[in-house]
Amino acid sequence: MRIPFAEPISPRHIHIKNRKVHLLVPVVGGEEISTDNTCKSTMALRDFFDGGAIRELNAYKNALIFDIGLLETDNPLRQEKEDRFAQIESYIEALSAMRYSYIPALNRYLEKPSNLYSIQLRPKEQNSQSRVVNPAFSLIRKNDASGMPLSPLFNAMHETFPNTRIGLPDPRLKLSRAVLSVLSESPGFEEIASVLTDKCKEHFKLDIDFTVEQQHIDALMGFGPTQPATTENYIDALLGKCAPDMWVTIPKPASPFYSLPAAMPVNERTERLSIITQFFLSHLNVYCKAKGIATENFGAILDASSTLSKDLVKVISNALSLGDSVDKAICAFCNTNKVSFKLSRALNEEDVTAIQQKFECTWRIITATKENPYFDDLILLDKEASGKAAPFVTHQGSICVNFAEIVDAIAASANPDYFASVRADFEEHPVEIPSRNEGIASEVDVDLEKLVTTINEEQIKYLPQSVQNTCRRHPDFQVRQLLQDVAKGRQDEAEALLAASETKQALLQTPGVFTDYSGRTFYCTAYEYAYWAKDRHMQRMLESHMDENTKAQMLIRIDAIEANGLRYQQNGREHCSAHFDFTPLKKALQAFVDGNDRWYRTGNWRVIRRARLAVGKAQRDVPAHVAHEYCRTDRSFYPTPSFNEMTLPRVLMYNNCETGRDGYWFPLRASDSGLGFDFAFIRDARSMLFLGGVPDCSPADIDLAAIIQLDKVRTADLTQSRENLLPPAISPSVTRQLSPSG
């Protein structure tokens, strides 16, 4: 049977190269320029380090576990997948260690020279959340005591631009000037036509045939000895004859400087021109730094000189009034003031064109979205850089950095050589990292009998639907599924499986190996686990599907449990007990109740935290049905419930009041974070389960009383369980009915 592998080809954040796993950290959304605002990029990074990346890695790891189980030990593919599995484990460990230290680690890396350039503009209305590390271009953003901006460039723009008349660029005039600028002093007709052809191609990307006889033009226009033609006359005549519709087909100027509506209010137009000017200057600055032409912050240079700032703004205003290229005017100004800007060489025509193209392209990108309405801070990626000079890359719509580049020494301490090898492997890479990991094997031949004995109910989702159906009908798989459903409190699913089975007595009688939510691994039947866990509602459901023979066998088994306990393994150690013990949870709650008032009065938050987390650690170990009692929404823990309801809502969901998102008690998020490490659960009189962060001074006496009552009632329920398994003729209730005193 051909089975597709589960290992994903296009996983989030994960890139495979030379059998090395590379984890790519999304620094900000976008490819050439950031498209996320500060808040959104901060939240995306927080989600990545606060569990998002670990969830993706765990999903990848689980897919690898499935694939490895399909392969024989001598299969080379198995070795490759086991190798990637080990690498994924290294990332999970390092990410967990960096959960609270990723911001300084990333900032330290951003301070280094790279192909990523931060820019911070100076809008009139500033975003107070704007934070930039080592900006390549920036203006002074502070105001003086009277509220006047301290940036000379900003002030110069806001003084001059309100009175600037924006002239519409005349493409005919632009073309004529370009032709005249390169013609000889007394050009002939053929030279004029040739240069005109070249300039139409250069400026407007138009191939126009100006092949026409001079005599024809002279006759058409009346040029002759009495009315000699000037060079300008011949240019106009050639355009009129050979390209009469040219001005209709020429697109409007692409420069953002000429993109503002004529009806835009003056104050709004002034602010927009200021932002566009700063945006162009930042691109000019970044280009010069990337090409080694300059090393300084041009914004800082301009803000250090009111004269230089005013002169630049005057040049921009004049260019706008004439409809000339503002971009070229600014570049020419920098060349004129080469010393002030500390340029190593003058900008040439190729430089100016490259800057213009990047400027126009990125302006279209950022104005196509409303993510960054204030234009405070942006990030530019130099996609022409390569190798070691290009640690930042694009991947799946974000600008990213390799996690191995920012991992700190503490997080990498368990495997420093591995992360060093990842960095070495990533030295040569494209700037655009493909989403697909090519070379991952797609499928394998598997024997069905082996498949059903190795796959579990979490892994079956990786199989095609037809194979899933075949597995679900197999008796061995059904036994394991029943055991998992019971251990994880999935009562409806377990009952549906039994109701549909033609061999349900065999399912109920067959023991197997399974693990519950708390990591306890048992070898027993489904009923034995429910009895050990004191899950009354699950026991009653299972009993309702038993015939007398199955009940008799279960009675023998629970008597053995009462006498000898039920063995299980947890965290590498073997345990044996007759039932789940509520004592650790009750003790933790009691300790919190005893000390809470005193600790709160003295402000001993450290002890409060420790006591609260002790409750959370005990809550990690409760069977699913105890968590269900906490999470049910139809009643709280006050007043103390009787816990005698006929049904138990099998709900594990809660609302995280800190994030506003829904979460789940089980499965546990990680072995060293989440419940018991960051928070504990509190129910008391609230209508819903409450995530108690730390420090938290909420009283625990209501929860303590409820848990004591739950333990008492569920322990008493075990007597009824044993009675339900007795043959009818010797059932205690029947015996009472037949006794003489009855």
XYZ file of C-alpha atoms in Angstrom:
742
model
C 0.000 0.000 0.000
C 1.423 3.392 -1.046
C 1.171 5.919 1.790
C 2.078 9.619 1.411
C 4.555 10.947 3.935
C 3.238 13.509 6.407
C 6.359 15.693 6.465
C 5.138 18.974 4.936
C 6.691 20.338 1.762
C 5.865 23.995 2.535
C 5.903 24.391 6.334
C 5.738 27.796 7.973
C 9.130 29.224 8.987
C 11.068 26.029 8.129
C 13.549 25.774 5.268
C 15.553 22.633 4.485
C 18.958 23.058 2.824
C 21.692 20.461 2.531
C 19.872 18.258 5.095
C 20.057 21.164 7.567
C 16.886 22.573 9.126
C 16.778 26.363 9.060
C 14.225 28.211 11.182
C 13.428 31.615 9.693
C 12.240 34.307 12.100
C 9.753 36.763 10.518
C 11.119 40.189 11.505
C 8.431 42.136 9.625
C 5.878 41.543 6.890
C 6.878 42.510 3.354
C 9.558 41.646 0.815
C 11.336 44.765 -0.484
C 9.930 47.041 2.187
C 8.060 46.457 5.435
C 4.301 46.431 5.046
C 3.435 45.848 8.722
C 3.162 48.678 11.198
C 5.171 48.616 14.443
C 2.355 47.120 16.502
C 1.618 44.358 14.020
C 5.261 43.359 13.576
C 5.735 43.359 17.365
C 2.715 41.094 17.791
C 3.932 38.763 15.030
C 7.331 38.387 16.739
C 5.656 37.864 20.094
C 3.448 35.155 18.612
C 6.496 33.483 17.052
C 8.496 33.340 20.289
C 5.529 32.911 22.633
C 4.532 29.554 21.224
C 3.729 30.025 17.541
C 7.056 28.705 16.296
C 7.060 25.856 18.803
C 3.566 24.845 17.648
C 4.801 24.745 14.045
C 7.897 22.781 15.058
C 5.844 20.337 17.118
C 3.486 19.827 14.191
C 6.513 19.155 11.975
C 7.971 16.844 14.614
C 4.717 14.886 14.868
C 4.668 14.489 11.090
C 8.227 13.149 11.250
C 7.257 10.710 14.014
C 4.510 9.393 11.746
C 6.898 9.056 8.792
C 9.627 7.384 10.859
C 7.112 4.819 12.070
C 6.401 3.853 8.465
C 10.050 3.168 7.625
C 12.262 0.172 8.398
C 15.338 0.842 10.505
C 17.708 0.248 7.582
C 15.919 2.633 5.231
C 18.152 5.671 4.405
C 15.067 7.918 4.426
C 14.504 6.998 8.057
C 17.977 8.255 8.969
C 17.312 11.554 7.193
C 14.017 12.038 8.994
C 15.479 11.056 12.364
C 18.239 13.598 11.757
C 15.672 16.335 11.055
C 13.720 15.212 14.122
C 16.797 15.764 16.310
C 17.334 19.187 14.753
C 13.712 20.153 15.410
C 14.180 19.153 19.060
C 17.208 21.468 19.281
C 15.142 24.373 17.968
C 12.291 23.704 20.388
C 14.694 23.677 23.328
C 16.427 26.889 22.223
C 13.159 28.696 21.474
C 11.809 27.820 24.911
C 14.951 29.292 26.475
C 14.638 32.528 24.451
C 10.972 33.135 25.129
C 11.702 36.147 27.343
C 15.024 37.268 25.844
C 14.379 37.437 22.105
C 13.919 41.230 21.954
C 17.434 42.212 23.174
C 18.931 39.373 21.103
C 17.211 40.586 17.942
C 18.046 44.239 18.649
C 21.710 43.380 19.098
C 21.695 41.720 15.714
C 19.851 44.605 14.059
C 22.609 46.947 15.208
C 25.130 45.079 13.048
C 25.756 46.074 9.401
C 23.617 43.976 7.078
C 21.346 44.160 4.056
C 18.454 45.379 6.229
C 18.067 49.127 6.718
C 15.743 50.778 9.207
C 14.471 54.273 8.454
C 12.535 56.599 10.728
C 10.649 59.484 9.156
C 9.276 62.587 10.842
C 5.542 62.932 10.155
C 3.555 65.764 11.697
C 1.472 63.324 13.738
C 3.830 60.740 15.155
C 3.185 57.203 16.326
C 4.309 57.049 19.949
C 5.000 53.313 19.567
C 7.638 53.844 16.873
C 10.903 52.163 17.832
C 13.887 51.897 15.468
C 17.250 50.241 16.053
C 20.256 51.871 14.332
C 18.358 53.827 11.642
C 20.104 54.345 8.298
C 18.083 57.530 7.807
C 16.190 59.567 10.383
C 15.173 63.088 11.326
C 14.926 64.685 14.741
C 11.470 63.784 16.031
C 11.392 65.852 19.230
C 9.875 69.315 19.722
C 11.143 72.196 21.820
C 9.382 73.450 24.948
C 6.946 75.520 22.863
C 6.023 72.545 20.678
C 8.096 73.648 17.670
C 9.738 70.721 15.833
C 13.501 70.607 16.288
C 14.198 69.232 12.805
C 15.459 71.987 10.441
C 14.594 69.909 7.378
C 11.047 69.292 8.594
C 10.595 72.990 9.351
C 12.014 74.052 5.976
C 9.605 71.782 4.129
C 6.595 72.963 6.117
C 7.586 76.607 5.544
C 8.179 76.286 1.775
C 5.808 73.616 0.439
C 2.552 75.469 1.271
C 3.569 78.117 -1.303
C 4.965 75.688 -3.872
C 3.042 75.476 -7.127
C 3.230 71.991 -8.569
C 3.626 72.265 -12.318
C 2.339 69.454 -14.455
C 5.298 67.699 -16.122
C 5.187 68.383 -19.889
C 6.488 65.239 -21.650
C 6.888 67.162 -24.955
C 9.032 69.789 -23.247
C 10.948 67.089 -21.367
C 11.708 65.264 -24.622
C 12.701 68.446 -26.438
C 15.123 69.442 -23.685
C 16.627 65.961 -23.637
C 17.222 66.022 -27.408
C 18.678 69.520 -27.402
C 21.042 68.654 -24.568
C 22.950 66.108 -26.640
C 22.778 67.555 -30.155
C 25.815 69.171 -31.714
C 25.957 72.965 -32.063
C 24.586 73.007 -35.627
C 22.887 69.623 -36.085
C 21.679 68.371 -39.401
C 18.208 66.942 -40.047
C 19.382 63.311 -39.887
C 21.135 63.887 -36.540
C 17.963 65.442 -35.105
C 15.872 62.467 -36.252
C 18.381 59.951 -34.885
C 18.660 61.569 -31.446
C 14.875 61.957 -31.303
C 14.524 58.202 -31.910
C 16.975 57.418 -29.099
C 15.357 59.774 -26.566
C 11.819 58.486 -27.244
C 13.130 55.026 -26.470
C 15.040 56.172 -23.372
C 12.380 58.338 -21.777
C 9.121 56.736 -22.871
C 10.098 53.203 -23.943
C 8.636 53.919 -27.413
C 10.094 52.715 -30.712
C 9.117 55.421 -33.229
C 10.229 55.461 -36.844
C 11.331 58.987 -37.779
C 12.505 57.954 -41.269
C 11.222 60.790 -43.439
C 12.859 63.049 -46.046
C 13.834 66.580 -44.989
C 12.338 67.916 -48.239
C 8.984 66.406 -47.309
C 9.020 68.084 -43.893
C 10.155 71.406 -45.414
C 7.337 71.289 -47.961
C 4.785 70.248 -45.350
C 5.761 72.971 -42.884
C 6.698 75.721 -45.400
C 10.301 75.833 -44.319
C 12.696 77.485 -46.789
C 15.161 80.326 -47.361
C 12.601 82.953 -46.374
C 11.405 80.935 -43.358
C 14.336 78.858 -42.099
C 13.609 76.063 -39.591
C 15.222 75.959 -36.157
C 16.207 72.722 -34.431
C 13.120 73.046 -32.217
C 10.964 73.449 -35.349
C 12.289 70.197 -36.803
C 11.725 68.333 -33.490
C 8.094 69.493 -33.363
C 7.552 68.753 -37.056
C 8.982 65.239 -36.822
C 6.832 64.463 -33.778
C 3.722 65.841 -35.459
C 4.328 63.862 -38.656
C 5.635 60.535 -37.316
C 4.033 60.328 -33.826
C 0.800 62.366 -33.837
C -0.805 60.245 -31.052
C 2.311 59.885 -28.924
C 1.171 62.186 -26.109
C -2.041 60.204 -25.663
C -0.239 56.892 -25.176
C 2.504 58.151 -22.863
C 1.679 57.161 -19.243
C 1.446 59.777 -16.535
C 4.622 60.432 -14.534
C 5.332 57.575 -12.110
C 7.086 59.792 -9.573
C 5.182 60.028 -6.268
C 6.023 63.750 -6.200
C 3.442 64.265 -8.960
C 0.836 61.827 -7.630
C -1.048 64.256 -5.383
C -4.599 65.281 -6.402
C -4.951 68.935 -7.432
C -7.859 69.388 -5.018
C -5.892 68.182 -1.978
C -5.957 70.770 0.860
C -2.725 72.747 1.235
C -1.867 71.483 4.731
C -2.454 67.882 3.680
C -0.443 68.347 0.473
C 2.418 69.920 2.455
C 2.582 66.971 4.859
C 2.415 64.501 1.975
C 5.247 66.235 0.103
C 7.281 66.226 3.307
C 6.809 62.466 3.702
C 7.545 61.775 0.021
C 10.725 63.875 0.258
C 11.892 62.032 3.369
C 10.983 58.721 1.745
C 13.100 59.511 -1.319
C 15.994 60.754 0.793
C 15.903 57.519 2.808
C 16.112 55.468 -0.398
C 18.978 57.631 -1.629
C 20.720 57.171 1.733
C 20.221 53.404 1.791
C 21.450 53.067 -1.806
C 24.601 55.027 -1.031
C 25.298 52.926 2.063
C 24.660 49.644 0.224
C 26.989 50.654 -2.626
C 29.709 51.997 -0.341
C 29.216 55.575 -1.590
C 28.403 56.940 1.877
C 28.261 55.821 5.494
C 26.484 58.755 7.155
C 22.812 59.359 8.046
C 21.707 61.997 5.512
C 18.811 63.020 7.749
C 21.208 63.804 10.583
C 23.450 65.790 8.197
C 20.522 67.889 6.982
C 19.187 68.422 10.503
C 22.630 69.623 11.546
C 22.491 72.486 9.005
C 19.511 74.802 8.533
C 21.195 76.301 5.473
C 21.697 72.949 3.780
C 18.110 71.936 4.577
C 16.661 75.177 3.204
C 18.788 74.951 0.064
C 17.582 71.404 -0.597
C 13.941 72.305 -0.081
C 14.345 75.264 -2.425
C 15.719 72.945 -5.128
C 12.791 70.572 -4.639
C 10.272 73.426 -4.759
C 11.766 74.821 -7.968
C 11.733 71.397 -9.637
C 8.088 70.907 -8.659
C 7.148 74.339 -10.038
C 8.803 73.556 -13.380
C 7.446 70.010 -13.574
C 11.002 68.706 -13.633
C 12.253 65.453 -12.134
C 12.472 66.037 -8.389
C 14.367 62.776 -7.983
C 17.152 63.932 -10.303
C 17.183 67.388 -8.733
C 17.790 65.893 -5.272
C 20.555 63.626 -6.580
C 22.174 66.581 -8.347
C 21.984 68.572 -5.102
C 23.806 65.763 -3.283
C 26.501 65.735 -5.965
C 26.893 69.513 -5.635
C 27.193 69.093 -1.865
C 29.286 65.982 -2.070
C 31.542 67.082 0.762
C 28.655 67.801 3.130
C 27.124 64.382 2.511
C 30.565 62.744 2.638
C 30.099 60.925 -0.667
C 33.035 58.872 -1.874
C 32.033 59.624 -5.470
C 29.332 61.460 -7.390
C 26.084 59.719 -8.282
C 25.947 58.821 -11.956
C 22.963 58.290 -14.250
C 22.849 54.570 -13.509
C 22.718 55.278 -9.758
C 19.906 57.799 -10.168
C 17.830 55.411 -12.285
C 18.234 52.589 -9.755
C 17.229 54.882 -6.870
C 14.198 56.173 -8.800
C 12.986 52.687 -9.646
C 13.282 51.427 -6.059
C 11.648 54.605 -4.713
C 8.669 54.389 -7.073
C 8.210 50.650 -6.550
C 8.281 50.735 -2.739
C 6.054 53.815 -2.610
C 3.403 51.912 -4.557
C 3.747 48.998 -2.130
C 3.344 50.953 1.094
C 0.546 53.195 -0.204
C -1.414 50.159 -1.387
C -2.145 49.270 2.245
C -3.356 51.233 5.277
C -1.124 49.294 7.676
C 1.222 52.236 8.267
C -0.859 55.449 8.086
C 1.718 57.568 9.926
C 4.815 56.598 7.899
C 6.917 56.650 11.057
C 9.283 53.748 10.610
C 9.989 51.439 7.720
C 12.481 48.735 6.840
C 14.163 48.380 3.457
C 15.759 45.157 2.267
C 18.704 45.270 -0.111
C 17.882 42.302 -2.336
C 21.012 42.761 -4.430
C 23.281 41.810 -1.535
C 24.431 38.199 -1.310
C 26.255 35.699 0.907
C 27.440 36.836 4.319
C 26.451 40.410 3.497
C 22.805 39.313 3.142
C 21.711 37.618 6.385
C 18.161 38.930 5.940
C 15.998 37.154 3.387
C 12.401 37.008 2.235
C 10.299 33.933 2.966
C 6.550 33.417 2.740
C 5.771 37.123 2.506
C 8.024 38.310 5.337
C 11.530 39.688 5.780
C 13.258 37.073 7.911
C 16.505 36.241 9.671
C 17.881 32.800 10.415
C 17.199 31.873 14.050
C 20.763 30.556 14.347
C 22.015 34.111 13.770
C 20.187 35.556 16.782
C 20.160 32.627 19.206
C 21.910 33.696 22.396
C 24.628 31.731 24.135
C 22.365 30.494 26.932
C 19.680 29.220 24.554
C 22.300 27.541 22.339
C 24.307 26.116 25.259
C 22.855 22.614 24.903
C 23.999 22.372 21.282
C 26.311 25.260 20.259
C 28.060 23.266 17.527
C 24.759 22.567 15.816
C 23.794 26.223 15.543
C 27.305 27.055 14.333
C 26.869 24.473 11.567
C 23.501 25.995 10.628
C 25.112 29.432 10.296
C 27.882 27.982 8.146
C 25.368 26.211 5.914
C 23.397 29.426 5.445
C 26.367 31.565 4.380
C 25.468 31.020 0.731
C 21.782 31.432 0.001
C 19.388 33.293 -2.279
C 17.754 36.428 -0.898
C 14.356 34.945 -1.737
C 14.018 31.640 0.104
C 11.522 29.337 -1.656
C 8.433 28.246 0.263
C 8.754 24.662 -0.943
C 11.437 22.332 0.378
C 12.279 20.333 -2.698
C 13.772 16.872 -2.294
C 11.473 15.709 0.505
C 10.335 12.166 -0.362
C 6.606 11.979 -1.100
C 5.424 8.421 -0.322
C 6.375 4.910 0.781
C 5.117 1.297 0.541
C 3.650 0.131 3.877
C 2.078 -3.131 5.031
C -1.450 -2.560 6.360
C -0.992 -4.828 9.384
C 2.116 -2.896 10.433
C 0.348 0.378 9.863
C -2.582 -0.358 12.183
C -0.257 -1.551 14.939
C 1.899 1.595 14.885
C -0.440 4.463 14.024
C -2.416 6.252 16.731
C -5.568 8.347 16.583
C -3.614 11.627 16.347
C -1.616 10.330 13.389
C -4.479 8.912 11.369
C -5.247 12.390 10.033
C -2.098 12.137 7.903
C -3.560 9.257 5.881
C -5.783 9.463 2.791
C -9.449 9.111 3.675
C -9.754 5.639 2.132
C -6.809 4.360 4.191
C -8.245 6.010 7.310
C -11.490 4.115 6.809
C -9.631 0.814 6.411
C -7.623 1.444 9.588
C -10.666 2.439 11.601
C -12.342 -0.866 10.779
C -9.361 -2.891 11.980
C -9.840 -4.434 15.483
C -6.322 -3.538 16.682
C -6.818 0.108 15.788
C -10.246 0.202 17.428
C -8.794 -1.104 20.698
C -6.170 1.632 20.741
C -8.706 4.262 19.771
C -11.058 3.250 22.580
C -8.233 3.370 25.111
C -7.159 6.841 23.934
C -10.727 8.172 23.938
C -11.300 6.976 27.496
C -7.935 8.216 28.782
C -8.584 11.664 27.302
C -12.160 11.942 28.482
C -13.708 11.755 25.014
C -16.834 10.010 26.218
C -19.036 10.675 23.171
C -16.364 9.390 20.799
C -15.787 6.275 22.896
C -19.495 5.533 23.042
C -19.916 6.046 19.298
C -17.094 3.571 18.681
C -18.682 0.947 20.929
C -22.161 1.486 19.508
C -20.904 0.935 15.955
C -18.714 -2.083 16.765
C -19.800 -5.680 16.217
C -17.039 -6.816 18.587
C -17.455 -4.343 21.410
C -17.067 -6.957 24.138
C -13.640 -7.781 22.749
C -12.818 -4.057 22.658
C -13.837 -3.694 26.301
C -11.904 -6.761 27.414
C -8.668 -6.144 25.492
C -5.881 -4.305 27.331
C -3.372 -2.118 25.529
C -0.665 0.507 25.941
C -1.813 4.142 25.959
C -0.875 7.494 27.445
C -3.188 10.066 29.028
C -2.934 13.869 28.830
C -0.589 14.047 31.829
C 1.969 11.714 30.276
C 1.062 8.612 32.297
C 1.498 5.426 30.240
C -0.662 2.432 31.212
C -1.175 -1.140 30.072
C -4.745 -2.036 30.968
C -8.325 -2.042 29.685
C -10.397 1.100 29.136
C -12.560 0.392 32.206
C -9.563 -0.116 34.471
C -8.275 3.326 33.570
C -11.682 4.965 34.123
C -11.895 3.205 37.508
C -8.368 4.282 38.485
C -9.056 7.886 37.393
C -12.392 7.946 39.308
C -14.166 9.025 36.127
C -17.713 8.079 37.134
C -19.453 9.259 33.951
C -17.050 7.291 31.749
C -17.475 4.187 33.925
C -21.263 4.308 33.663
C -21.113 4.631 29.898
C -18.720 1.685 29.579
C -20.836 -0.428 31.941
C -23.905 0.189 29.793
C -22.191 -1.590 26.873
C -20.951 -4.639 28.848
C -22.482 -8.083 28.831
C -22.342 -10.212 31.983
C -19.110 -11.947 30.952
C -17.330 -8.620 30.398
C -18.629 -7.297 33.725
C -17.302 -10.379 35.472
C -13.870 -9.882 33.946
C -13.839 -6.195 34.880
C -14.827 -7.057 38.445
C -11.802 -9.340 38.729
C -9.578 -6.596 37.341
C -10.776 -3.814 39.669
C -10.474 -6.115 42.677
C -6.867 -6.652 41.645
C -6.423 -2.884 41.395
C -7.788 -2.388 44.906
C -5.448 -5.068 46.206
C -2.281 -4.356 44.246
C -2.729 -0.998 42.518
C -2.460 -0.167 38.815
C 1.027 0.326 37.408
C 1.962 3.165 35.073
C 5.003 5.119 33.971
C 5.378 8.911 34.073
C 8.469 11.005 33.398
C 10.621 7.868 33.176
C 9.573 6.528 36.585
C 7.254 3.664 37.469
C 4.313 4.271 39.792
C 1.596 2.104 41.262
C -1.634 3.225 42.946
C -5.219 2.031 43.262
C -6.632 5.409 42.168
C -5.680 8.886 41.105
C -4.670 10.783 44.209
C -6.193 14.255 44.663
C -3.855 14.939 47.607
C -1.182 17.005 45.745
C -3.836 19.365 44.366
C -5.623 19.646 47.719
C -2.339 20.344 49.525
C -1.336 23.011 47.020
C -4.720 24.737 47.345
C -4.622 24.450 51.147
C -1.157 26.029 51.276
C -2.365 28.908 49.156
C -5.456 29.412 51.336
C -3.375 29.318 54.536
C -0.832 31.890 53.398
C -2.620 34.090 50.894
C -3.905 36.826 53.227
C -0.578 37.159 55.025
C 1.450 37.220 51.814
C -0.857 39.770 50.253
C -0.692 42.113 53.271
C 3.116 42.015 53.239
C 3.383 42.255 49.456
C 5.284 38.983 49.237
C 4.581 38.490 45.535
C 7.368 35.968 45.040
C 5.789 33.557 47.535
C 2.341 34.184 46.070
C 3.725 33.306 42.660
C 5.367 30.144 43.934
C 2.207 29.027 45.732
C -0.022 29.784 42.744
C 2.243 27.879 40.371
C 2.310 24.915 42.776
C -1.448 24.707 42.219
C -0.880 24.859 38.467
C 1.697 22.059 38.566
C -0.770 19.836 40.452
C -3.427 20.735 37.874
C -1.173 19.408 35.097
C -1.612 15.916 36.595
C -5.384 15.736 36.965
C -7.321 13.257 34.802
C -9.419 14.786 32.033
C -12.708 14.546 33.945
C -11.365 16.817 36.723
C -10.436 19.441 34.135
C -13.925 19.048 32.650
C -15.451 19.905 36.045
C -13.363 23.080 36.148
C -14.231 24.058 32.584
C -17.966 23.382 32.460
C -19.915 26.599 31.895
C -23.308 25.637 33.383
C -22.204 26.126 37.000
C -19.295 27.432 39.034
C -17.609 26.070 42.173
C -19.823 28.256 44.370
C -21.854 27.106 46.120
C -19.903 23.868 46.405
C -21.428 21.522 43.818
C -22.830 18.118 44.713
C -20.999 16.640 41.718
C -23.925 14.258 41.233
C -25.033 15.546 37.822
C -26.145 12.834 35.399
C -23.975 14.202 32.609
C -20.566 15.850 32.423
C -19.903 18.348 29.605
C -16.590 17.199 28.147
C -15.193 20.704 27.687
C -11.520 21.653 28.028
C -11.681 25.151 26.554
C -11.183 28.369 28.485
C -10.812 32.021 27.545
C -7.397 33.530 28.146
C -8.252 36.937 29.630
C -4.709 38.196 28.914
C -4.749 37.513 25.166
C -8.501 37.429 24.543
C -8.067 34.067 22.827
C -9.551 30.691 23.612
C -7.175 28.086 25.011
C -7.333 24.473 26.148
C -6.404 22.880 29.460
C -5.258 19.771 27.610
C -3.151 18.865 25.750
C -0.465 20.641 27.746
C 1.344 23.282 25.680
C 4.876 22.316 26.676
C 6.803 20.450 29.335
C 8.313 23.621 30.783
C 5.824 26.415 30.128
C 2.133 27.196 30.347
C 0.105 25.626 33.148
C 2.160 25.398 36.343
C 4.969 27.546 34.944
C 3.173 30.739 33.915
C -0.298 30.439 35.418
C -2.777 28.275 37.310
C -6.530 27.825 36.857
C -9.091 29.357 39.194
C -12.833 28.681 39.012
C -14.403 29.801 42.350
C -17.696 31.685 41.753
C -16.877 32.875 38.231
C -19.132 31.959 35.340
C -16.129 30.734 33.358
C -12.742 29.246 34.093
C -10.237 31.970 34.931
C -6.570 31.943 33.997
C -4.860 33.119 37.157
C -1.622 34.849 36.289
C 1.027 35.710 38.826
C 1.158 37.606 41.013
C -2.518 36.871 41.640
C -4.242 37.258 44.975
C -7.573 35.601 44.111
C -8.682 33.427 47.041
C -8.542 29.655 46.625
C -10.885 28.578 49.435
C -13.836 28.022 47.068
C -11.738 25.869 44.744
C -10.331 23.932 47.713
C -13.800 23.125 49.036
C -14.935 22.028 45.572
C -11.963 19.711 45.022
C -12.364 18.143 48.477
C -16.030 17.501 47.670
C -15.237 16.117 44.206
C -12.678 13.682 45.622
C -15.130 12.566 48.309
C -18.012 11.983 45.900
C -15.930 10.252 43.222
C -14.359 7.936 45.820
C -17.831 6.992 47.020
C -18.897 6.408 43.406
C -16.429 3.515 43.202
C -18.651 1.466 45.480
C -21.481 1.848 42.968
C -19.112 0.873 40.179
C -18.301 -2.422 41.853
C -21.978 -3.070 42.523
C -22.787 -2.469 38.861
C -20.350 -5.224 37.871
C -21.782 -7.867 40.189
C -24.076 -10.539 38.698
C -27.738 -9.599 39.272
C -28.346 -12.596 41.571
C -25.717 -11.428 44.073
C -25.997 -7.681 43.620
C -26.164 -5.963 47.028
C -29.396 -4.263 46.061
C -30.966 -7.618 45.127
C -29.641 -9.213 48.303
C -31.244 -6.437 50.362
C -34.552 -6.997 48.581
C -34.487 -10.780 49.342
C -33.399 -10.503 53.003
C -36.018 -11.384 55.739
C -35.738 -7.899 57.197
C -36.634 -6.413 53.819
